Amino acid sequence: MNFIFENNRNAAKELNGRLFAGERLLIMTGLLGFALAAITALYIGLNGAAVLPEGNLESAFSFNAALGVFILSIAAILPLSVCDSRKRALFRWVFMIGGLYSYAVETIQHFRGINPRYTKVGTIADSIFGYLFGLESLVIIVFTVLLAIPFFRKDRPVARPLLVLGIRYAFVSTMVAFAGGLWMIAGMSRYTGDAGNLIVLHGLGFHALQTLPLLGWLLERASSDGKIARRWIHAGSLAWTISILLIFIQTALGQTMFELTALPALTGVMLLVWLAFAALSVRRLLKSTGGAPLFNLLKDRGLSR
């Protein structure tokens, strides 16, 4: 009995150390977003993006692709959360059901010519779907915050400390992105001031879930010195986080990020700093592996590495 129990515990530990392990449903949900984006792009190419009276298929395309990336990112990091099977299942189903509902409302309503959030010409049912869309967004925010908590707890063992360090920074950036999303919901628009566009803040903030864990993953695979690797992750992640905060300030001032003024220029510098550390991490990985095939470099073995 003890032998069986130990084997089961080791198997659970293994699943909690590999990216995407045990998250097939979330992976499929994320890939569905890319499939819907591809179908929408094909339709736009043949018929254009506008669907009267309110539909905009470009919005449906970008939303489905972005949500697909977000759900895949959650699928990747969920096994590292050290949550038990029940909590993991709860997170999995919340993100999966929320994603499916969001895909459906965003895509179907735009193809019908209805604004899925703030319709002025739709029926009462369309308005209800829009309100539920907003409620679903709040639920996703709450559960993302709940998912972040285990990564910051000090009383739990961390299987892959470099990767988890990047994930911690990514969640900080994600919270700023959520603030931008709530701002859009409250103002019923992505625009603010004379030229501010909250979608830039919202989108780039969420991309931290891919860019910042990447630093930890690369340096982990390169078997880098722990102190140096942590310094690089801190430096690159702080640069990214500062860029998000600068975008927040510029947007709050009602100004566009696409102008040659101080804040956008400094934002660009910070992003280049992150890119420099990412390039250095790739270089170190390639050097440490002696030019191993790309497939072997991309394969994530988790605790077995």
mmCIF file of C-alpha atoms in Angstrom:
data_model
loop_
_atom_site.group_PDB
_atom_site.id
_atom_site.type_symbol
_atom_site.label_atom_id
_atom_site.label_comp_id
_atom_site.label_asym_id
_atom_site.label_seq_id
_atom_site.Cartn_x
_atom_site.Cartn_y
_atom_site.Cartn_z
ATOM 1 C CA MET A 1 0.000 0.000 0.000
ATOM 2 C CA ASN A 2 2.812 2.424 0.861
ATOM 3 C CA PHE A 3 4.495 1.611 -2.444
ATOM 4 C CA ILE A 4 1.294 2.396 -4.390
ATOM 5 C CA PHE A 5 0.759 5.604 -2.442
ATOM 6 C CA GLU A 6 4.341 6.726 -3.083
ATOM 7 C CA ASN A 7 3.998 6.018 -6.813
ATOM 8 C CA ASN A 8 0.765 8.018 -7.003
ATOM 9 C CA ARG A 9 2.356 10.928 -5.142
ATOM 10 C CA ASN A 10 5.365 10.905 -7.447
ATOM 11 C CA ALA A 11 3.071 10.826 -10.481
ATOM 12 C CA ALA A 12 1.152 13.836 -9.171
ATOM 13 C CA LYS A 13 4.420 15.634 -8.489
ATOM 14 C CA GLU A 14 5.545 14.930 -12.050
ATOM 15 C CA LEU A 15 2.303 16.355 -13.458
ATOM 16 C CA ASN A 16 2.781 19.440 -11.296
ATOM 17 C CA GLY A 17 6.169 20.102 -12.879
ATOM 18 C CA ARG A 18 5.547 19.875 -16.623
ATOM 19 C CA LEU A 19 4.028 22.626 -18.698
ATOM 20 C CA PHE A 20 0.554 21.733 -20.038
ATOM 21 C CA ALA A 21 0.563 18.381 -18.174
ATOM 22 C CA GLY A 22 -2.969 17.033 -17.766
ATOM 23 C CA GLU A 23 -4.612 20.072 -19.401
ATOM 24 C CA ARG A 24 -5.806 18.641 -22.706
ATOM 25 C CA LEU A 25 -9.240 20.265 -22.419
ATOM 26 C CA LEU A 26 -7.759 23.713 -21.854
ATOM 27 C CA ILE A 27 -5.328 23.201 -24.720
ATOM 28 C CA MET A 28 -8.191 22.289 -27.053
ATOM 29 C CA THR A 29 -10.157 25.327 -25.855
ATOM 30 C CA GLY A 30 -7.206 27.587 -26.553
ATOM 31 C CA LEU A 31 -6.658 26.113 -30.017
ATOM 32 C CA LEU A 32 -10.336 26.653 -30.779
ATOM 33 C CA GLY A 33 -9.690 30.384 -30.508
ATOM 34 C CA PHE A 34 -7.066 30.158 -33.249
ATOM 35 C CA ALA A 35 -9.419 28.120 -35.429
ATOM 36 C CA LEU A 36 -12.191 30.703 -35.033
ATOM 37 C CA ALA A 37 -9.739 33.518 -35.742
ATOM 38 C CA ALA A 38 -8.595 31.755 -38.920
ATOM 39 C CA ILE A 39 -12.185 31.243 -40.130
ATOM 40 C CA THR A 40 -12.983 34.881 -39.372
ATOM 41 C CA ALA A 41 -9.877 36.067 -41.219
ATOM 42 C CA LEU A 42 -10.863 34.001 -44.268
ATOM 43 C CA TYR A 43 -14.348 35.526 -44.230
ATOM 44 C CA ILE A 44 -12.885 39.033 -43.909
ATOM 45 C CA GLY A 45 -10.659 38.372 -46.895
ATOM 46 C CA LEU A 46 -13.653 37.394 -49.021
ATOM 47 C CA ASN A 47 -16.368 39.736 -47.755
ATOM 48 C CA GLY A 48 -14.780 42.486 -45.661
ATOM 49 C CA ALA A 49 -14.891 43.107 -41.925
ATOM 50 C CA ALA A 50 -18.014 45.254 -41.550
ATOM 51 C CA VAL A 51 -21.359 43.565 -40.871
ATOM 52 C CA LEU A 52 -24.211 46.040 -40.585
ATOM 53 C CA PRO A 53 -25.428 47.528 -38.401
ATOM 54 C CA GLU A 54 -22.760 47.136 -35.651
ATOM 55 C CA GLY A 55 -20.646 44.103 -36.443
ATOM 56 C CA ASN A 56 -16.866 44.335 -36.824
ATOM 57 C CA LEU A 57 -15.227 41.025 -37.665
ATOM 58 C CA GLU A 58 -11.747 42.445 -37.106
ATOM 59 C CA SER A 59 -12.669 42.695 -33.426
ATOM 60 C CA ALA A 60 -13.873 39.083 -33.444
ATOM 61 C CA PHE A 61 -10.635 37.961 -35.110
ATOM 62 C CA SER A 62 -8.342 39.726 -32.630
ATOM 63 C CA PHE A 63 -10.453 38.729 -29.612
ATOM 64 C CA ASN A 64 -10.557 35.024 -30.477
ATOM 65 C CA ALA A 65 -6.835 34.886 -31.181
ATOM 66 C CA ALA A 66 -5.966 36.789 -27.994
ATOM 67 C CA LEU A 67 -8.269 34.685 -25.825
ATOM 68 C CA GLY A 68 -6.823 31.534 -27.360
ATOM 69 C CA VAL A 69 -3.314 32.659 -26.389
ATOM 70 C CA PHE A 70 -4.476 33.507 -22.870
ATOM 71 C CA ILE A 71 -6.157 30.130 -22.311
ATOM 72 C CA LEU A 72 -3.128 28.264 -23.656
ATOM 73 C CA SER A 73 -0.955 30.269 -21.258
ATOM 74 C CA ILE A 74 -3.199 29.259 -18.353
ATOM 75 C CA ALA A 75 -3.010 25.628 -19.518
ATOM 76 C CA ALA A 76 0.783 25.866 -19.510
ATOM 77 C CA ILE A 77 1.222 27.293 -16.016
ATOM 78 C CA LEU A 78 -1.652 25.582 -14.183
ATOM 79 C CA PRO A 79 0.399 22.391 -13.540
ATOM 80 C CA LEU A 80 3.031 24.527 -11.780
ATOM 81 C CA SER A 81 0.525 26.041 -9.336
ATOM 82 C CA VAL A 82 0.919 23.143 -6.844
ATOM 83 C CA CYS A 83 -2.877 23.039 -6.541
ATOM 84 C CA ASP A 84 -4.544 19.759 -5.667
ATOM 85 C CA SER A 85 -6.624 17.918 -8.266
ATOM 86 C CA ARG A 86 -9.950 19.445 -7.149
ATOM 87 C CA LYS A 87 -8.712 23.024 -7.345
ATOM 88 C CA ARG A 88 -7.057 22.360 -10.693
ATOM 89 C CA ALA A 89 -10.311 20.935 -12.013
ATOM 90 C CA LEU A 90 -12.196 24.026 -10.799
ATOM 91 C CA PHE A 91 -9.763 26.377 -12.542
ATOM 92 C CA ARG A 92 -9.838 24.223 -15.664
ATOM 93 C CA TRP A 93 -13.624 24.253 -15.994
ATOM 94 C CA VAL A 94 -14.013 27.937 -15.154
ATOM 95 C CA PHE A 95 -11.520 28.999 -17.813
ATOM 96 C CA MET A 96 -12.844 26.476 -20.325
ATOM 97 C CA ILE A 97 -16.536 27.367 -19.923
ATOM 98 C CA GLY A 98 -15.723 31.078 -19.786
ATOM 99 C CA GLY A 99 -13.640 30.779 -22.922
ATOM 100 C CA LEU A 100 -16.304 28.881 -24.840
ATOM 101 C CA TYR A 101 -18.992 31.396 -23.878
ATOM 102 C CA SER A 102 -16.758 34.296 -24.866
ATOM 103 C CA TYR A 103 -15.896 32.739 -28.234
ATOM 104 C CA ALA A 104 -19.575 32.161 -28.939
ATOM 105 C CA VAL A 105 -20.822 35.622 -28.010
ATOM 106 C CA GLU A 106 -17.966 37.513 -29.668
ATOM 107 C CA THR A 107 -18.095 35.537 -32.898
ATOM 108 C CA ILE A 108 -21.837 34.952 -33.362
ATOM 109 C CA GLN A 109 -22.861 38.485 -32.436
ATOM 110 C CA HIS A 110 -20.348 40.162 -34.758
ATOM 111 C CA PHE A 111 -21.405 37.870 -37.621
ATOM 112 C CA ARG A 112 -25.006 38.888 -36.878
ATOM 113 C CA GLY A 113 -24.030 42.542 -37.054
ATOM 114 C CA ILE A 114 -24.501 43.091 -33.314
ATOM 115 C CA ASN A 115 -22.016 44.660 -30.912
ATOM 116 C CA PRO A 116 -21.548 41.822 -28.373
ATOM 117 C CA ARG A 117 -20.965 44.207 -25.457
ATOM 118 C CA TYR A 118 -22.716 47.530 -25.963
ATOM 119 C CA THR A 119 -25.391 47.014 -28.602
ATOM 120 C CA LYS A 120 -27.698 49.905 -29.449
ATOM 121 C CA VAL A 121 -29.852 48.051 -31.952
ATOM 122 C CA GLY A 122 -30.099 44.534 -30.535
ATOM 123 C CA THR A 123 -32.950 42.870 -28.687
ATOM 124 C CA ILE A 124 -33.309 42.439 -24.936
ATOM 125 C CA ALA A 125 -31.738 38.998 -25.335
ATOM 126 C CA ASP A 126 -28.694 40.572 -27.040
ATOM 127 C CA SER A 127 -28.348 42.997 -24.141
ATOM 128 C CA ILE A 128 -28.551 40.116 -21.650
ATOM 129 C CA PHE A 129 -25.836 38.246 -23.529
ATOM 130 C CA GLY A 130 -23.727 41.407 -23.315
ATOM 131 C CA TYR A 131 -24.268 41.749 -19.560
ATOM 132 C CA LEU A 132 -23.358 38.089 -19.083
ATOM 133 C CA PHE A 133 -20.270 38.716 -21.207
ATOM 134 C CA GLY A 134 -19.205 41.431 -18.772
ATOM 135 C CA LEU A 135 -19.986 39.203 -15.778
ATOM 136 C CA GLU A 136 -17.966 36.375 -17.303
ATOM 137 C CA SER A 137 -15.012 38.757 -17.695
ATOM 138 C CA LEU A 138 -15.198 39.574 -13.984
ATOM 139 C CA VAL A 139 -15.265 35.867 -13.123
ATOM 140 C CA ILE A 140 -12.143 35.287 -15.229
ATOM 141 C CA ILE A 141 -10.408 38.167 -13.441
ATOM 142 C CA VAL A 142 -11.288 36.751 -10.015
ATOM 143 C CA PHE A 143 -10.089 33.242 -10.882
ATOM 144 C CA THR A 144 -6.881 34.532 -12.441
ATOM 145 C CA VAL A 145 -6.144 36.357 -9.183
ATOM 146 C CA LEU A 146 -6.918 33.162 -7.250
ATOM 147 C CA LEU A 147 -4.612 31.199 -9.554
ATOM 148 C CA ALA A 148 -1.826 33.722 -8.978
ATOM 149 C CA ILE A 149 -1.927 33.349 -5.188
ATOM 150 C CA PRO A 150 -0.241 29.903 -4.972
ATOM 151 C CA PHE A 151 2.693 31.147 -7.050
ATOM 152 C CA PHE A 152 3.460 33.815 -4.424
ATOM 153 C CA ARG A 153 3.114 31.609 -1.350
ATOM 154 C CA LYS A 154 6.364 30.945 0.507
ATOM 155 C CA ASP A 155 5.158 27.874 2.403
ATOM 156 C CA ARG A 156 4.968 25.610 -0.640
ATOM 157 C CA PRO A 157 7.807 23.888 -2.497
ATOM 158 C CA VAL A 158 8.633 25.281 -5.927
ATOM 159 C CA ALA A 159 9.503 22.625 -8.501
ATOM 160 C CA ARG A 160 10.952 25.004 -11.095
ATOM 161 C CA PRO A 161 12.020 28.238 -9.360
ATOM 162 C CA LEU A 162 13.319 30.107 -12.420
ATOM 163 C CA LEU A 163 10.160 29.501 -14.411
ATOM 164 C CA VAL A 164 7.961 30.360 -11.426
ATOM 165 C CA LEU A 165 9.873 33.617 -10.887
ATOM 166 C CA GLY A 166 8.970 34.700 -14.411
ATOM 167 C CA ILE A 167 5.349 33.651 -13.827
ATOM 168 C CA ARG A 168 5.169 35.831 -10.711
ATOM 169 C CA TYR A 169 6.230 38.885 -12.690
ATOM 170 C CA ALA A 170 3.797 37.925 -15.449
ATOM 171 C CA PHE A 171 0.878 37.982 -13.022
ATOM 172 C CA VAL A 172 1.804 41.515 -11.916
ATOM 173 C CA SER A 173 1.608 42.670 -15.530
ATOM 174 C CA THR A 174 -1.618 40.725 -16.012
ATOM 175 C CA MET A 175 -3.263 42.571 -13.124
ATOM 176 C CA VAL A 176 -2.515 45.877 -14.874
ATOM 177 C CA ALA A 177 -4.039 44.430 -18.049
ATOM 178 C CA PHE A 178 -7.159 43.512 -16.080
ATOM 179 C CA ALA A 179 -7.311 47.084 -14.772
ATOM 180 C CA GLY A 180 -7.386 48.220 -18.389
ATOM 181 C CA GLY A 181 -10.170 45.743 -19.111
ATOM 182 C CA LEU A 182 -12.263 46.966 -16.189
ATOM 183 C CA TRP A 183 -11.629 50.512 -17.369
ATOM 184 C CA MET A 184 -13.039 49.617 -20.780
ATOM 185 C CA ILE A 185 -16.091 47.964 -19.206
ATOM 186 C CA ALA A 186 -16.766 50.970 -16.960
ATOM 187 C CA GLY A 187 -16.322 53.474 -19.803
ATOM 188 C CA MET A 188 -18.029 51.240 -22.385
ATOM 189 C CA SER A 189 -15.190 52.037 -24.809
ATOM 190 C CA ARG A 190 -11.551 51.228 -25.482
ATOM 191 C CA TYR A 191 -10.728 54.900 -26.038
ATOM 192 C CA THR A 192 -9.868 57.503 -23.430
ATOM 193 C CA GLY A 193 -9.015 61.187 -23.681
ATOM 194 C CA ASP A 194 -7.942 62.610 -27.017
ATOM 195 C CA ALA A 195 -6.058 59.590 -28.351
ATOM 196 C CA GLY A 196 -5.601 57.002 -25.587
ATOM 197 C CA ASN A 197 -6.371 53.390 -26.508
ATOM 198 C CA LEU A 198 -6.789 50.961 -23.622
ATOM 199 C CA ILE A 199 -6.506 47.937 -25.898
ATOM 200 C CA VAL A 200 -2.732 48.526 -26.136
ATOM 201 C CA LEU A 201 -2.400 48.324 -22.351
ATOM 202 C CA HIS A 202 -4.828 45.405 -22.160
ATOM 203 C CA GLY A 203 -3.150 43.364 -24.877
ATOM 204 C CA LEU A 204 0.506 43.951 -24.028
ATOM 205 C CA GLY A 205 -0.181 43.355 -20.344
ATOM 206 C CA PHE A 206 -1.570 39.904 -21.079
ATOM 207 C CA HIS A 207 1.382 39.008 -23.302
ATOM 208 C CA ALA A 208 3.499 38.972 -20.158
ATOM 209 C CA LEU A 209 2.090 35.476 -19.580
ATOM 210 C CA GLN A 210 4.185 34.367 -22.552
ATOM 211 C CA THR A 211 7.181 36.714 -22.534
ATOM 212 C CA LEU A 212 8.217 36.658 -18.876
ATOM 213 C CA PRO A 213 7.999 32.917 -18.148
ATOM 214 C CA LEU A 214 9.980 32.499 -21.375
ATOM 215 C CA LEU A 215 13.056 33.983 -19.704
ATOM 216 C CA GLY A 216 12.853 31.483 -16.856
ATOM 217 C CA TRP A 217 12.225 28.561 -19.206
ATOM 218 C CA LEU A 218 15.191 29.420 -21.431
ATOM 219 C CA LEU A 219 17.616 29.872 -18.534
ATOM 220 C CA GLU A 220 16.318 26.724 -16.840
ATOM 221 C CA ARG A 221 16.921 24.714 -20.009
ATOM 222 C CA ALA A 222 20.381 26.251 -20.332
ATOM 223 C CA SER A 223 21.263 25.016 -16.808
ATOM 224 C CA SER A 224 22.459 28.521 -15.999
ATOM 225 C CA ASP A 225 24.062 29.554 -12.740
ATOM 226 C CA GLY A 226 21.188 30.200 -10.342
ATOM 227 C CA LYS A 227 22.265 33.665 -9.183
ATOM 228 C CA ILE A 228 22.993 34.945 -12.677
ATOM 229 C CA ALA A 229 19.771 33.458 -14.043
ATOM 230 C CA ARG A 230 17.690 35.109 -11.318
ATOM 231 C CA ARG A 231 19.373 38.463 -11.971
ATOM 232 C CA TRP A 232 18.589 38.211 -15.670
ATOM 233 C CA ILE A 233 14.966 37.273 -14.994
ATOM 234 C CA HIS A 234 14.578 40.126 -12.501
ATOM 235 C CA ALA A 235 16.143 42.636 -14.889
ATOM 236 C CA GLY A 236 14.204 41.579 -17.980
ATOM 237 C CA SER A 237 10.908 41.217 -16.114
ATOM 238 C CA LEU A 238 11.271 44.546 -14.319
ATOM 239 C CA ALA A 239 11.939 46.242 -17.653
ATOM 240 C CA TRP A 240 8.757 44.706 -19.092
ATOM 241 C CA THR A 241 6.731 45.668 -16.000
ATOM 242 C CA ILE A 242 7.990 49.261 -16.161
ATOM 243 C CA SER A 243 6.957 49.419 -19.817
ATOM 244 C CA ILE A 244 3.413 48.330 -18.869
ATOM 245 C CA LEU A 245 3.228 50.993 -16.164
ATOM 246 C CA LEU A 246 4.439 53.640 -18.606
ATOM 247 C CA ILE A 247 1.743 52.585 -21.079
ATOM 248 C CA PHE A 248 -0.806 52.876 -18.264
ATOM 249 C CA ILE A 249 0.310 56.430 -17.478
ATOM 250 C CA GLN A 250 0.340 57.498 -21.135
ATOM 251 C CA THR A 251 -3.114 56.023 -21.691
ATOM 252 C CA ALA A 252 -4.488 57.601 -18.508
ATOM 253 C CA LEU A 253 -3.282 60.955 -19.855
ATOM 254 C CA GLY A 254 -5.426 60.260 -22.940
ATOM 255 C CA GLN A 255 -2.441 60.115 -25.286
ATOM 256 C CA THR A 256 -1.523 57.521 -27.895
ATOM 257 C CA MET A 257 1.465 55.241 -27.482
ATOM 258 C CA PHE A 258 2.329 55.724 -31.145
ATOM 259 C CA GLU A 259 3.983 59.130 -30.935
ATOM 260 C CA LEU A 260 7.557 60.282 -30.441
ATOM 261 C CA THR A 261 7.264 61.657 -26.937
ATOM 262 C CA ALA A 262 9.034 60.805 -23.681
ATOM 263 C CA LEU A 263 6.789 58.058 -22.297
ATOM 264 C CA PRO A 264 6.391 56.033 -25.515
ATOM 265 C CA ALA A 265 10.127 56.350 -26.189
ATOM 266 C CA LEU A 266 11.008 55.133 -22.692
ATOM 267 C CA THR A 267 8.506 52.306 -23.095
ATOM 268 C CA GLY A 268 10.307 51.234 -26.259
ATOM 269 C CA VAL A 269 13.645 51.288 -24.425
ATOM 270 C CA MET A 270 12.265 49.075 -21.632
ATOM 271 C CA LEU A 271 10.886 46.564 -24.147
ATOM 272 C CA LEU A 272 14.266 46.483 -25.867
ATOM 273 C CA VAL A 273 15.898 45.735 -22.501
ATOM 274 C CA TRP A 274 13.570 42.750 -22.079
ATOM 275 C CA LEU A 275 14.349 41.657 -25.646
ATOM 276 C CA ALA A 276 18.090 41.904 -24.973
ATOM 277 C CA PHE A 277 17.836 39.575 -21.982
ATOM 278 C CA ALA A 278 15.643 37.192 -23.988
ATOM 279 C CA ALA A 279 18.281 37.133 -26.751
ATOM 280 C CA LEU A 280 21.043 36.527 -24.208
ATOM 281 C CA SER A 281 19.024 33.669 -22.720
ATOM 282 C CA VAL A 282 18.542 32.069 -26.149
ATOM 283 C CA ARG A 283 22.259 32.441 -26.833
ATOM 284 C CA ARG A 284 23.135 30.778 -23.523
ATOM 285 C CA LEU A 285 20.705 27.929 -24.221
ATOM 286 C CA LEU A 286 22.128 27.273 -27.678
ATOM 287 C CA LYS A 287 25.666 27.430 -26.320
ATOM 288 C CA SER A 288 24.920 25.031 -23.449
ATOM 289 C CA THR A 289 23.257 22.469 -25.735
ATOM 290 C CA GLY A 290 25.907 22.609 -28.430
ATOM 291 C CA GLY A 291 23.393 23.384 -31.180
ATOM 292 C CA ALA A 292 20.925 20.592 -30.362
ATOM 293 C CA PRO A 293 17.972 20.164 -32.753
ATOM 294 C CA LEU A 294 15.204 22.702 -32.234
ATOM 295 C CA PHE A 295 12.654 19.999 -31.380
ATOM 296 C CA ASN A 296 14.763 18.819 -28.447
ATOM 297 C CA LEU A 297 15.148 22.373 -27.168
ATOM 298 C CA LEU A 298 11.404 23.023 -27.273
ATOM 299 C CA LYS A 299 10.395 19.780 -25.576
ATOM 300 C CA ASP A 300 9.492 20.451 -21.949
ATOM 301 C CA ARG A 301 10.421 17.580 -19.640
ATOM 302 C CA GLY A 302 9.534 19.278 -16.380
ATOM 303 C CA LEU A 303 11.003 17.588 -13.317
ATOM 304 C CA SER A 304 12.638 14.884 -15.376
ATOM 305 C CA ARG A 305 15.204 17.250 -16.876
#
